[in-house]
Coordinates of C-alpha atoms in Angstrom, one line a residue:
M138 CA 1.3 -34.2 -8.8
S139 CA -0.1 -35.2 -12.2
R140 CA -3.0 -32.8 -12.2
K141 CA -2.9 -29.2 -13.5
K142 CA -2.6 -26.5 -11.0
R143 CA -5.8 -24.6 -10.3
A144 CA -6.0 -20.8 -10.2
L145 CA -9.1 -18.9 -9.1
F146 CA -9.1 -15.3 -10.5
L147 CA -11.1 -12.7 -8.6
T148 CA -12.2 -10.0 -11.0
E149 CA -15.3 -8.3 -12.3
A150 CA -17.3 -10.4 -14.7
S151 CA -15.2 -10.6 -17.8
Y152 CA -18.0 -9.6 -20.2
L153 CA -18.4 -6.2 -18.5
S154 CA -16.9 -2.9 -19.8
T155 CA -14.7 -2.1 -16.8
G156 CA -10.9 -2.0 -16.3
Y157 CA -10.9 -5.0 -13.9
A158 CA -13.1 -7.0 -16.3
T159 CA -10.9 -6.2 -19.2
Y160 CA -7.7 -7.2 -17.3
G161 CA -9.3 -10.4 -16.1
R162 CA -10.6 -11.4 -19.5
E163 CA -7.3 -10.8 -21.3
V164 CA -5.2 -12.7 -18.7
L165 CA -7.6 -15.5 -18.2
D166 CA -8.0 -16.0 -21.9
R167 CA -4.3 -16.6 -22.3
L168 CA -4.0 -18.8 -19.2
Y169 CA -6.9 -20.9 -20.5
K170 CA -5.5 -21.2 -24.0
S171 CA -2.1 -22.3 -22.7
N172 CA -3.9 -25.6 -21.5
K173 CA -1.4 -25.7 -18.7
Y174 CA -3.8 -24.8 -15.9
E175 CA -7.3 -25.2 -14.6
V176 CA -8.6 -21.6 -14.3
A177 CA -11.8 -20.3 -12.9
E178 CA -13.2 -16.8 -12.7
F179 CA -15.0 -15.4 -9.6
S180 CA -17.3 -13.0 -11.5
V181 CA -18.0 -10.0 -9.3
Y182 CA -21.2 -8.3 -10.6
G183 CA -21.8 -11.5 -12.7
N184 CA -25.3 -12.8 -12.8
T185 CA -26.4 -16.4 -13.7
E186 CA -29.2 -15.0 -15.8
D187 CA -27.0 -12.7 -17.9
S188 CA -26.8 -14.1 -21.5
R189 CA -23.3 -12.6 -21.8
R190 CA -22.1 -15.2 -19.4
K191 CA -22.1 -17.7 -22.3
S192 CA -19.1 -15.8 -23.8
I193 CA -16.9 -17.0 -20.9
K194 CA -15.1 -20.1 -22.0
W195 CA -13.7 -21.1 -18.6
K196 CA -15.4 -22.1 -15.3
N197 CA -16.9 -19.1 -13.6
Y198 CA -18.8 -18.4 -10.4
C199 CA -21.3 -15.5 -10.3
N200 CA -21.4 -13.3 -7.3
M201 CA -24.9 -11.7 -7.7
P202 CA -27.8 -13.2 -5.8
D203 CA -30.2 -15.4 -7.7
G204 CA -33.2 -13.2 -7.0
S205 CA -34.6 -15.1 -4.0
A206 CA -35.5 -13.0 -1.0
E207 CA -33.2 -15.1 1.2
Q208 CA -30.1 -14.6 -1.0
Q209 CA -30.9 -10.9 -1.5
K210 CA -31.1 -10.5 2.3
L211 CA -27.7 -12.2 2.8
Y212 CA -26.1 -10.2 0.0
N213 CA -27.4 -6.9 1.4
S214 CA -26.3 -7.8 5.0
N215 CA -22.7 -6.7 4.4
A216 CA -21.4 -4.0 2.0
T217 CA -18.3 -6.1 1.1
N218 CA -20.5 -8.9 -0.3
Q219 CA -20.7 -6.9 -3.5
F220 CA -17.0 -7.6 -3.9
G221 CA -17.4 -11.4 -3.3
A222 CA -17.1 -12.0 0.4
W223 CA -20.3 -13.9 0.8
R224 CA -19.5 -16.5 -1.9
F225 CA -15.8 -16.7 -1.8
E226 CA -15.6 -19.8 0.5
R227 CA -18.3 -21.5 -1.5
A228 CA -16.3 -21.0 -4.7
C229 CA -13.1 -22.3 -3.0
L230 CA -14.9 -25.4 -1.8
D231 CA -16.1 -26.2 -5.3
F232 CA -13.0 -25.3 -7.2
E233 CA -10.3 -26.1 -4.5
P234 CA -7.7 -23.6 -5.9
D235 CA -4.0 -24.0 -5.4
I236 CA -3.7 -20.2 -5.7
V237 CA -6.1 -17.2 -5.6
L238 CA -5.3 -14.3 -8.0
C239 CA -6.5 -10.8 -7.1
I240 CA -6.1 -7.4 -8.9
R241 CA -8.3 -5.0 -7.0
D242 CA -8.2 -2.3 -4.2
F243 CA -7.3 -3.2 -0.7
W244 CA -10.9 -2.9 0.6
M245 CA -12.3 -5.0 -2.2
D246 CA -10.0 -8.0 -1.7
S247 CA -9.2 -7.8 2.1
F248 CA -11.8 -10.6 2.8
V249 CA -9.3 -13.0 1.2
W250 CA -6.9 -12.3 4.1
H251 CA -9.7 -13.0 6.6
S252 CA -10.8 -16.3 4.9
P253 CA -10.8 -19.5 7.0
Y254 CA -9.1 -21.1 4.0
R255 CA -6.2 -18.7 3.7
R256 CA -3.8 -21.3 5.2
I257 CA -4.7 -23.7 2.5
F258 CA -4.4 -21.7 -0.8
E259 CA -1.6 -19.4 -1.8
W260 CA -2.4 -15.9 -2.7
A261 CA -1.1 -13.6 -5.5
W262 CA -2.2 -10.0 -5.3
M263 CA -1.8 -7.0 -7.5
P264 CA -3.4 -4.2 -5.5
T265 CA -4.0 -0.8 -7.1
V266 CA -1.3 1.2 -5.5
D267 CA -2.1 4.7 -6.7
A268 CA -0.4 7.0 -4.2
S269 CA 2.4 7.4 -1.7
P270 CA 2.7 6.8 1.1
Q271 CA 0.5 3.8 1.4
N272 CA -1.7 3.4 4.5
A273 CA 0.1 1.2 7.1
E274 CA -2.9 -1.0 7.3
W275 CA -2.8 -1.8 3.6
V276 CA 1.0 -2.4 3.6
D277 CA 0.6 -4.9 6.5
M278 CA -2.0 -6.9 4.5
F279 CA 0.0 -6.7 1.3
S280 CA 2.9 -8.3 3.1
D281 CA 0.8 -11.4 3.9
A282 CA 0.3 -12.2 0.2
D283 CA 2.6 -15.0 -1.1
Y284 CA 3.2 -13.1 -4.3
L285 CA 2.8 -9.4 -5.1
L286 CA 2.7 -7.8 -8.5
T287 CA 2.1 -4.1 -9.3
Y288 CA 0.3 -2.3 -12.0
S289 CA 3.3 0.1 -12.5
D290 CA 7.0 0.3 -11.9
W291 CA 6.3 3.4 -9.8
A292 CA 4.0 1.3 -7.5
G293 CA 6.7 -1.3 -7.1
E294 CA 9.1 1.3 -5.8
V295 CA 6.6 2.6 -3.3
L296 CA 6.0 -0.9 -1.9
K297 CA 9.7 -1.7 -1.9
K298 CA 10.4 1.4 0.1
Q299 CA 7.6 0.8 2.6
G300 CA 7.4 -3.0 2.8
G301 CA 11.0 -3.9 2.3
P302 CA 11.9 -7.6 2.6
S303 CA 8.5 -8.5 4.1
M304 CA 7.0 -8.4 0.6
N305 CA 7.6 -10.9 -2.2
L306 CA 7.5 -8.4 -5.0
C307 CA 7.4 -10.2 -8.4
G308 CA 7.5 -7.3 -10.8
T309 CA 5.1 -5.2 -12.9
A310 CA 2.2 -6.8 -14.8
S311 CA 0.7 -3.7 -16.5
P312 CA -2.5 -3.9 -18.5
S313 CA -2.2 -3.4 -22.3
A314 CA -4.7 -2.4 -25.0
S315 CA -6.9 -4.9 -26.8
K316 CA -6.3 -5.5 -30.5
E317 CA -9.2 -3.2 -31.4
F318 CA -7.2 -0.1 -30.3
K319 CA -5.2 1.0 -33.3
P320 CA -5.1 4.0 -35.7
I321 CA -8.3 4.3 -37.7
E322 CA -8.3 6.7 -40.6
N323 CA -12.0 7.5 -41.0
A324 CA -13.1 7.5 -37.3
R325 CA -14.2 11.2 -37.4
D326 CA -16.4 10.6 -40.5
E327 CA -18.1 7.6 -38.8
L328 CA -18.8 9.6 -35.6
G329 CA -19.8 12.8 -37.4
V330 CA -16.9 14.9 -36.1
P331 CA -15.5 17.6 -38.5
S332 CA -12.0 16.8 -39.8
D333 CA -10.6 20.3 -39.3
W334 CA -11.4 20.5 -35.6
K335 CA -8.5 20.2 -33.2
I336 CA -9.6 18.0 -30.3
I337 CA -8.2 17.4 -26.8
G338 CA -9.8 14.2 -25.5
T339 CA -10.2 12.3 -22.2
V340 CA -11.8 9.0 -21.2
M341 CA -12.4 9.2 -17.5
R342 CA -15.3 8.3 -15.2
N343 CA -16.8 11.3 -13.5
Q344 CA -15.5 10.6 -10.0
R345 CA -13.7 12.5 -7.3
R346 CA -10.1 11.7 -8.2
K347 CA -10.6 12.5 -11.9
L348 CA -10.0 16.3 -11.9
F349 CA -12.5 17.6 -14.3
P350 CA -12.5 21.0 -12.5
A351 CA -8.8 21.5 -13.2
L352 CA -9.2 20.3 -16.8
L353 CA -12.2 22.4 -17.7
E354 CA -10.8 25.5 -16.1
A355 CA -7.5 25.1 -17.9
F356 CA -9.2 24.5 -21.2
G357 CA -11.3 27.6 -20.7
E358 CA -8.1 29.6 -20.0
Y359 CA -6.4 28.2 -23.1
L360 CA -9.4 29.3 -25.3
H361 CA -9.6 32.7 -23.8
S362 CA -5.9 33.4 -23.8
S363 CA -5.2 32.1 -27.3
G364 CA -8.4 33.3 -29.0
D365 CA -8.6 29.9 -30.7
L366 CA -11.9 29.2 -32.5
N367 CA -11.3 25.7 -33.7
T368 CA -10.2 23.6 -30.6
Y369 CA -12.6 21.4 -28.7
L370 CA -12.4 19.3 -25.5
Y371 CA -14.0 15.9 -25.8
C372 CA -15.0 14.2 -22.5
H373 CA -16.0 10.6 -22.8
T374 CA -17.5 10.4 -19.3
S375 CA -20.5 9.7 -17.1
Y376 CA -23.1 12.2 -15.9
P377 CA -24.5 12.3 -13.3
D378 CA -22.2 10.1 -11.3
A379 CA -20.3 10.1 -8.0
G380 CA -18.2 13.1 -9.0
W381 CA -18.4 16.6 -10.3
N382 CA -21.2 19.0 -11.4
I383 CA -20.0 19.2 -15.0
S384 CA -23.0 21.3 -16.0
E385 CA -22.2 24.1 -13.6
M386 CA -18.5 24.1 -14.5
L387 CA -19.2 24.4 -18.2
H388 CA -21.2 27.6 -17.5
R389 CA -18.7 28.9 -15.0
Y390 CA -15.8 28.8 -17.5
N391 CA -18.0 29.8 -20.4
I392 CA -17.1 26.8 -22.5
S393 CA -20.4 25.0 -23.1
S394 CA -20.2 25.3 -26.9
R395 CA -16.6 24.0 -27.0
V396 CA -16.9 20.8 -24.9
L397 CA -18.2 17.5 -26.5
F398 CA -19.6 14.4 -24.8
S399 CA -20.5 10.8 -25.7
Y400 CA -24.2 9.9 -25.6
R401 CA -25.3 6.3 -26.2
C402 CA -28.9 5.5 -27.1
H403 CA -30.6 2.9 -24.8
N404 CA -33.0 2.2 -27.7
C405 CA -30.8 1.7 -30.8
N406 CA -27.3 1.8 -29.3
K407 CA -26.1 4.7 -31.6
L408 CA -23.3 6.8 -30.2
D409 CA -23.8 10.6 -30.6
V410 CA -20.9 13.1 -30.2
S411 CA -22.6 16.2 -28.9
T412 CA -22.3 19.3 -26.8
F413 CA -23.7 18.9 -23.3
H414 CA -27.4 18.0 -23.0
D415 CA -27.5 17.0 -19.3
A416 CA -28.5 13.4 -18.5
R417 CA -30.6 12.7 -21.6
K418 CA -31.1 13.8 -25.2
V419 CA -32.9 12.9 -28.4
C420 CA -31.0 10.2 -30.3
S421 CA -29.9 11.4 -33.7
G422 CA -30.6 7.9 -35.0
C423 CA -33.9 6.6 -33.8
K424 CA -35.2 10.0 -32.7
Q425 CA -36.2 8.7 -29.3
Y426 CA -35.5 10.6 -26.1
A427 CA -33.3 7.8 -25.0
S428 CA -29.6 8.9 -25.4
A429 CA -27.6 9.2 -22.2
P430 CA -24.0 9.9 -21.3
V431 CA -21.8 6.8 -21.4
S432 CA -21.2 5.0 -18.1
V433 CA -20.2 1.6 -16.8
S434 CA -23.7 0.4 -17.3
N435 CA -24.2 2.3 -20.6
G436 CA -20.8 1.7 -22.2
V437 CA -19.6 1.1 -25.7
D438 CA -17.6 -1.8 -27.1
D439 CA -13.9 -1.6 -27.7
E440 CA -14.3 -1.1 -31.5
T441 CA -16.5 2.0 -30.9
L442 CA -14.2 3.3 -28.1
A443 CA -11.2 3.0 -30.5
K444 CA -13.1 5.3 -32.9
V445 CA -13.6 7.8 -30.1
Y446 CA -9.8 7.8 -29.3
N447 CA -9.1 8.3 -33.0
C448 CA -11.1 11.5 -33.0
F449 CA -8.5 13.0 -30.6
D450 CA -5.4 15.0 -31.5
L451 CA -4.1 14.9 -27.9
Y452 CA -5.2 12.7 -25.0
I453 CA -5.1 14.1 -21.4
Q454 CA -5.3 12.3 -18.1
C455 CA -6.0 14.9 -15.5
A456 CA -6.2 12.9 -12.3
N457 CA -4.9 13.2 -8.7
S458 CA -3.6 9.6 -8.8
E459 CA -4.0 6.4 -10.8
G460 CA -3.7 2.8 -10.0
F461 CA -2.9 2.5 -13.7
G462 CA -5.1 4.5 -16.0
L463 CA -5.8 2.1 -18.9
P464 CA -7.3 4.8 -21.2
Q465 CA -3.8 6.3 -21.6
V466 CA -2.4 3.1 -23.0
E467 CA -5.5 2.6 -25.2
A468 CA -5.0 6.1 -26.6
A469 CA -1.3 5.4 -27.2
A470 CA -2.3 2.2 -29.1
C471 CA -4.4 4.4 -31.4
G472 CA -1.4 6.6 -32.0
I473 CA -2.6 9.6 -29.9
P474 CA 0.0 11.6 -28.0
I475 CA -0.6 11.9 -24.3
A476 CA -0.4 14.5 -21.5
C477 CA -0.8 13.4 -17.9
T478 CA -0.2 14.3 -14.3
Y479 CA 3.5 13.4 -13.5
Y480 CA 2.5 11.4 -10.4
S481 CA 1.7 7.8 -9.4
A482 CA 1.2 5.3 -12.2
M483 CA 1.1 8.1 -14.7
E484 CA 4.8 8.5 -14.2
D485 CA 5.2 5.2 -16.1
V486 CA 3.2 6.7 -18.9
V487 CA 5.6 9.6 -19.2
H488 CA 8.6 7.4 -19.2
K489 CA 7.3 4.6 -21.4
L490 CA 5.1 6.5 -23.8
G491 CA 6.8 9.8 -24.1
A492 CA 3.8 11.7 -22.6
Y493 CA 3.9 15.4 -21.7
P494 CA 4.4 15.5 -17.9
L495 CA 2.0 17.9 -16.1
K496 CA 3.6 19.6 -13.1
Y497 CA 1.5 19.5 -9.9
N498 CA 1.1 20.4 -6.2
T499 CA 0.3 17.7 -3.6
Y500 CA -2.0 17.6 -0.6
Q501 CA -2.4 14.9 2.0
E502 CA -5.8 13.1 1.8
L503 CA -7.6 13.0 5.1
E504 CA -9.2 9.6 4.6
T505 CA -6.1 7.7 3.6
G506 CA -3.1 9.7 4.6
C507 CA -1.9 9.4 1.0
D508 CA -0.5 12.3 -1.1
R509 CA -2.7 13.3 -4.0
A510 CA -1.7 15.5 -6.9
V511 CA -3.4 18.5 -8.5
P512 CA -1.9 19.5 -11.9
L513 CA -1.0 23.2 -12.2
K514 CA -3.5 25.1 -14.4
D515 CA -0.7 27.1 -16.1
D516 CA 1.2 23.9 -17.0
I517 CA -1.9 22.4 -18.6
V518 CA -2.4 25.5 -20.6
N519 CA 1.3 25.6 -21.6
T520 CA 1.0 22.0 -22.7
F521 CA -1.9 22.8 -25.0
N522 CA 0.1 25.7 -26.4
T523 CA 3.2 23.6 -27.0
F524 CA 1.2 20.9 -28.8
F525 CA -1.1 23.0 -31.0
D526 CA 0.7 26.3 -31.4
K527 CA 4.4 25.2 -31.5
K528 CA 4.0 22.1 -33.6
N529 CA 2.6 21.9 -37.1
E530 CA 0.2 19.2 -38.3
E531 CA 2.9 16.8 -39.6
E532 CA 5.0 17.1 -36.4
R533 CA 1.9 16.2 -34.4
K534 CA 1.2 13.2 -36.6
E535 CA 4.8 12.1 -36.2
L536 CA 4.5 12.3 -32.4
G537 CA 1.4 10.1 -32.7
R538 CA 3.3 7.5 -34.7
S539 CA 6.1 7.6 -32.1
T540 CA 3.6 7.1 -29.3
R541 CA 2.2 4.0 -31.1
R542 CA 5.8 2.6 -31.5
L543 CA 6.5 3.1 -27.8
F544 CA 3.2 1.4 -26.9
E545 CA 4.3 -1.7 -29.0
E546 CA 7.6 -1.7 -27.2
N547 CA 6.4 -1.4 -23.7
Y548 CA 2.9 -3.0 -23.3
S549 CA 1.8 -6.5 -24.2
W550 CA -1.0 -8.7 -22.8
D551 CA 1.1 -11.7 -23.6
E552 CA 3.9 -10.5 -21.4
T553 CA 1.4 -9.6 -18.7
A554 CA -0.2 -13.0 -18.7
K555 CA 3.3 -14.6 -18.5
K556 CA 3.9 -12.8 -15.2
W557 CA 0.8 -14.5 -13.8
A558 CA 1.7 -17.9 -15.4
D559 CA 5.2 -17.7 -13.8
I560 CA 3.6 -17.3 -10.4
I561 CA 1.2 -20.2 -10.9
D562 CA 4.1 -22.4 -12.0
D563 CA 6.0 -21.4 -8.8
C564 CA 3.1 -22.0 -6.3
N565 CA 2.6 -25.2 -4.3
Y566 CA -0.3 -27.6 -4.7
A567 CA -2.9 -27.1 -2.1
D568 CA -4.1 -30.0 0.1
W569 CA -7.9 -29.5 0.4
K570 CA -8.3 -33.0 1.8
Q571 CA -6.1 -32.4 4.9
P572 CA -7.7 -33.2 8.3
P573 CA -9.6 -30.2 9.7
I574 CA -8.0 -28.1 12.4
L575 CA -10.9 -27.1 14.8
R576 CA -10.5 -24.8 17.7
P577 CA -12.7 -25.0 20.8
V578 CA -14.8 -21.9 21.3
V579 CA -14.4 -21.0 25.0
D580 CA -15.1 -18.1 27.3
I581 CA -12.2 -16.2 28.6
N582 CA -11.6 -14.1 31.7
T583 CA -12.1 -10.4 31.0
E584 CA -10.8 -9.2 34.4
Q585 CA -7.1 -9.0 33.5
S586 CA -5.2 -6.0 35.0
S587 CA -4.1 -4.6 31.6
H588 CA -5.6 -4.3 28.1
S589 CA -2.4 -5.9 26.8
E590 CA -2.8 -9.0 28.9
F591 CA -6.4 -9.3 27.8
I592 CA -5.5 -8.9 24.1
N593 CA -2.9 -11.7 24.5
D594 CA -5.5 -14.0 26.1
L595 CA -8.0 -13.0 23.4
L596 CA -5.5 -14.0 20.7
S597 CA -4.5 -17.3 22.3
A598 CA -8.2 -18.3 22.6
Y599 CA -9.6 -17.1 19.2
I600 CA -7.0 -16.5 16.5
Y601 CA -7.2 -19.2 13.8
T602 CA -4.5 -17.9 11.5
A603 CA -0.9 -17.3 12.8
S604 CA -0.3 -14.3 10.5
H605 CA -3.2 -12.4 12.2
R606 CA -1.5 -12.4 15.6
N607 CA 1.0 -9.5 14.9
S608 CA -1.1 -7.8 12.3
H609 CA -2.3 -4.2 12.0
Y610 CA -5.8 -5.6 12.4
I611 CA -5.0 -6.7 16.0
R612 CA -3.3 -3.4 16.8
N613 CA -6.6 -1.8 15.8
L614 CA -8.4 -4.0 18.3
H615 CA -6.0 -2.9 21.0
S616 CA -6.4 0.8 20.1
A617 CA -10.2 0.6 20.1
L618 CA -10.2 -1.0 23.5
C619 CA -7.9 1.7 25.0
R620 CA -10.3 4.4 23.7
G621 CA -13.4 2.5 24.4
A622 CA -14.8 3.2 20.9
T623 CA -14.2 2.3 17.3
R624 CA -15.4 3.1 13.8
M625 CA -16.5 0.0 12.1
N626 CA -15.6 -0.5 8.5
F627 CA -18.2 -1.5 6.0
D628 CA -17.0 -5.1 5.9
G629 CA -17.6 -5.6 9.6
F630 CA -13.9 -5.9 10.5
F631 CA -12.2 -3.6 12.9
T632 CA -10.1 -1.0 11.2
S633 CA -8.3 2.2 12.1
D634 CA -10.1 5.5 12.4
F635 CA -8.4 6.6 9.2
S636 CA -9.4 3.6 7.1
P637 CA -11.4 4.4 4.0
G638 CA -14.9 3.0 4.2
N639 CA -15.5 3.2 7.9
D640 CA -18.9 4.5 8.6
G641 CA -17.8 7.7 10.4
K642 CA -19.7 6.9 13.6
H643 CA -18.0 5.8 16.8
S644 CA -19.5 2.7 18.5
P645 CA -18.7 1.8 22.1
V646 CA -16.2 -1.1 22.7
D647 CA -15.3 -3.0 25.8
R648 CA -13.7 -6.3 26.5
Q649 CA -16.9 -8.3 26.2
H650 CA -17.5 -6.7 22.8
L651 CA -14.2 -8.0 21.6
V652 CA -14.8 -11.5 23.1
N653 CA -18.1 -11.7 21.3
F654 CA -16.6 -10.5 18.0
M655 CA -13.7 -12.9 18.0
K656 CA -15.8 -15.8 19.2
K657 CA -18.1 -15.3 16.2
R658 CA -15.1 -15.3 13.8
L659 CA -13.8 -18.5 15.3
E660 CA -17.2 -20.1 15.1
N661 CA -17.4 -19.2 11.4
Y662 CA -13.9 -20.6 10.9
N663 CA -14.9 -23.9 12.5
I664 CA -18.0 -24.1 10.3
W665 CA -16.0 -23.8 7.2
E666 CA -13.3 -26.3 8.4
T667 CA -16.1 -28.8 9.1
V668 CA -17.8 -28.5 5.8
R669 CA -14.4 -28.7 4.0
V670 CA -14.1 -32.3 4.9
D671 CA -17.9 -33.1 5.0
R672 CA -19.9 -31.2 2.4
S673 CA -23.1 -32.6 3.7
K674 CA -22.8 -30.2 6.7
L675 CA -23.0 -27.1 4.5
I676 CA -26.2 -25.4 5.6
D677 CA -27.5 -22.3 3.9
G678 CA -27.9 -19.3 6.3
K679 CA -25.7 -20.8 9.0
A680 CA -23.4 -17.7 8.8
K681 CA -23.3 -14.6 6.7
W682 CA -20.6 -16.2 4.5
L683 CA -22.8 -19.2 3.7
N684 CA -25.1 -18.6 0.8

């Protein structure tokens, strides 16, 4: 074909201050500038009225409703719509991609697998594999992608072990740090941080898997055992959030005066580095009671965040697992030595950036069946002792310079974008004009002698994509029928009892329930096949996927 290949990238709106947004922005910018492809961004959390949308140079589709009551009702009807499910087919119809590119968690991107158009476009997916073993349900869906990339070499080994030849693993496409992240000499002066303080820093959202309890307890132990009067912990984090009661822990470990936080003013945008003042404080700039802990919605730009990193002597990532953990690489780009849990993607940071590996114990997480890590308190304390008490200032600075060199050797947005470009080059052109394949929606007999016979008849009547027939998804249908009950996941699809996101409540299931469920899916498929060849038949509100 003479036309350029078309790639639709599913990511969070590229003007946001999130990891997914940063990754999408950096890769899309390079693909766009290459002038080899037509690229489009599916902007999750993007709004048509947001003035920042003008900064996006390539075609983009916003996922947020436009404010009308009808659209808001559709958007709220299914929790997975926040990730793009309700507008994905619409975007595909308009852009007609040859390949869809995804970089998010299983439960965020699984609607792509269910899409009526999955047989038309090819799919490249880089899921956030953050623990081992991976849930069998996830591995099954990963295997359906035409191309798989991983955030870390560690994740690649996990998928290779569990998925084997069923997966087309195409290597590691790690994030890197933007150009703003570099050593800055006067960062402390600009942020009002004394130059003689020794600072351990972390940039982590306050959520369950970020182990602030272990970090704060270990820091308290280090202070009390060493008698140190000049070392501080700086937490660039959110509060309150979906995580820990930081206020209570500061008092429990008697460290309130030795832990710093980032506060950003809603009024004048000034960043204050301060001890803890709960969820709001008086801004040191405009003197308004409008300064709040940083968060996804109250973030700072990369230039300011680089100054925060440059206040640190040592960066620590104290987490039970990571899909990647971009702040570690950003800290390394600023020449800050790193300590991190020696597990999941953080293993890559130890090997590639010379980080201090924190020993850990593991436990199996109930919700996922994955192993999670908890760093040992004594090893965190020993790491602080080794870095501050057994190295002089010049040795610590040389370690920082070495960390920066290792960053330059191992991480590059150009190399990362090339991995995606290679996949686009390899994919086939999609035929969006092919004749529709419509399936009759019929009733089936529900009186078979066995559940297995019934499931076979169900599949023969209602499956619209061949890869679904032997999937984990279908096994879940069978299991639910045998038990007469299921736990529905938030996206409305049947999942296992141990799938993250199910609502925790059992609902009754019988054969007629499954017939009704599968008939509705087939009807939805037929609607989208029909409108693919005749756009005049696209009617708002016809199904939950139509907007």
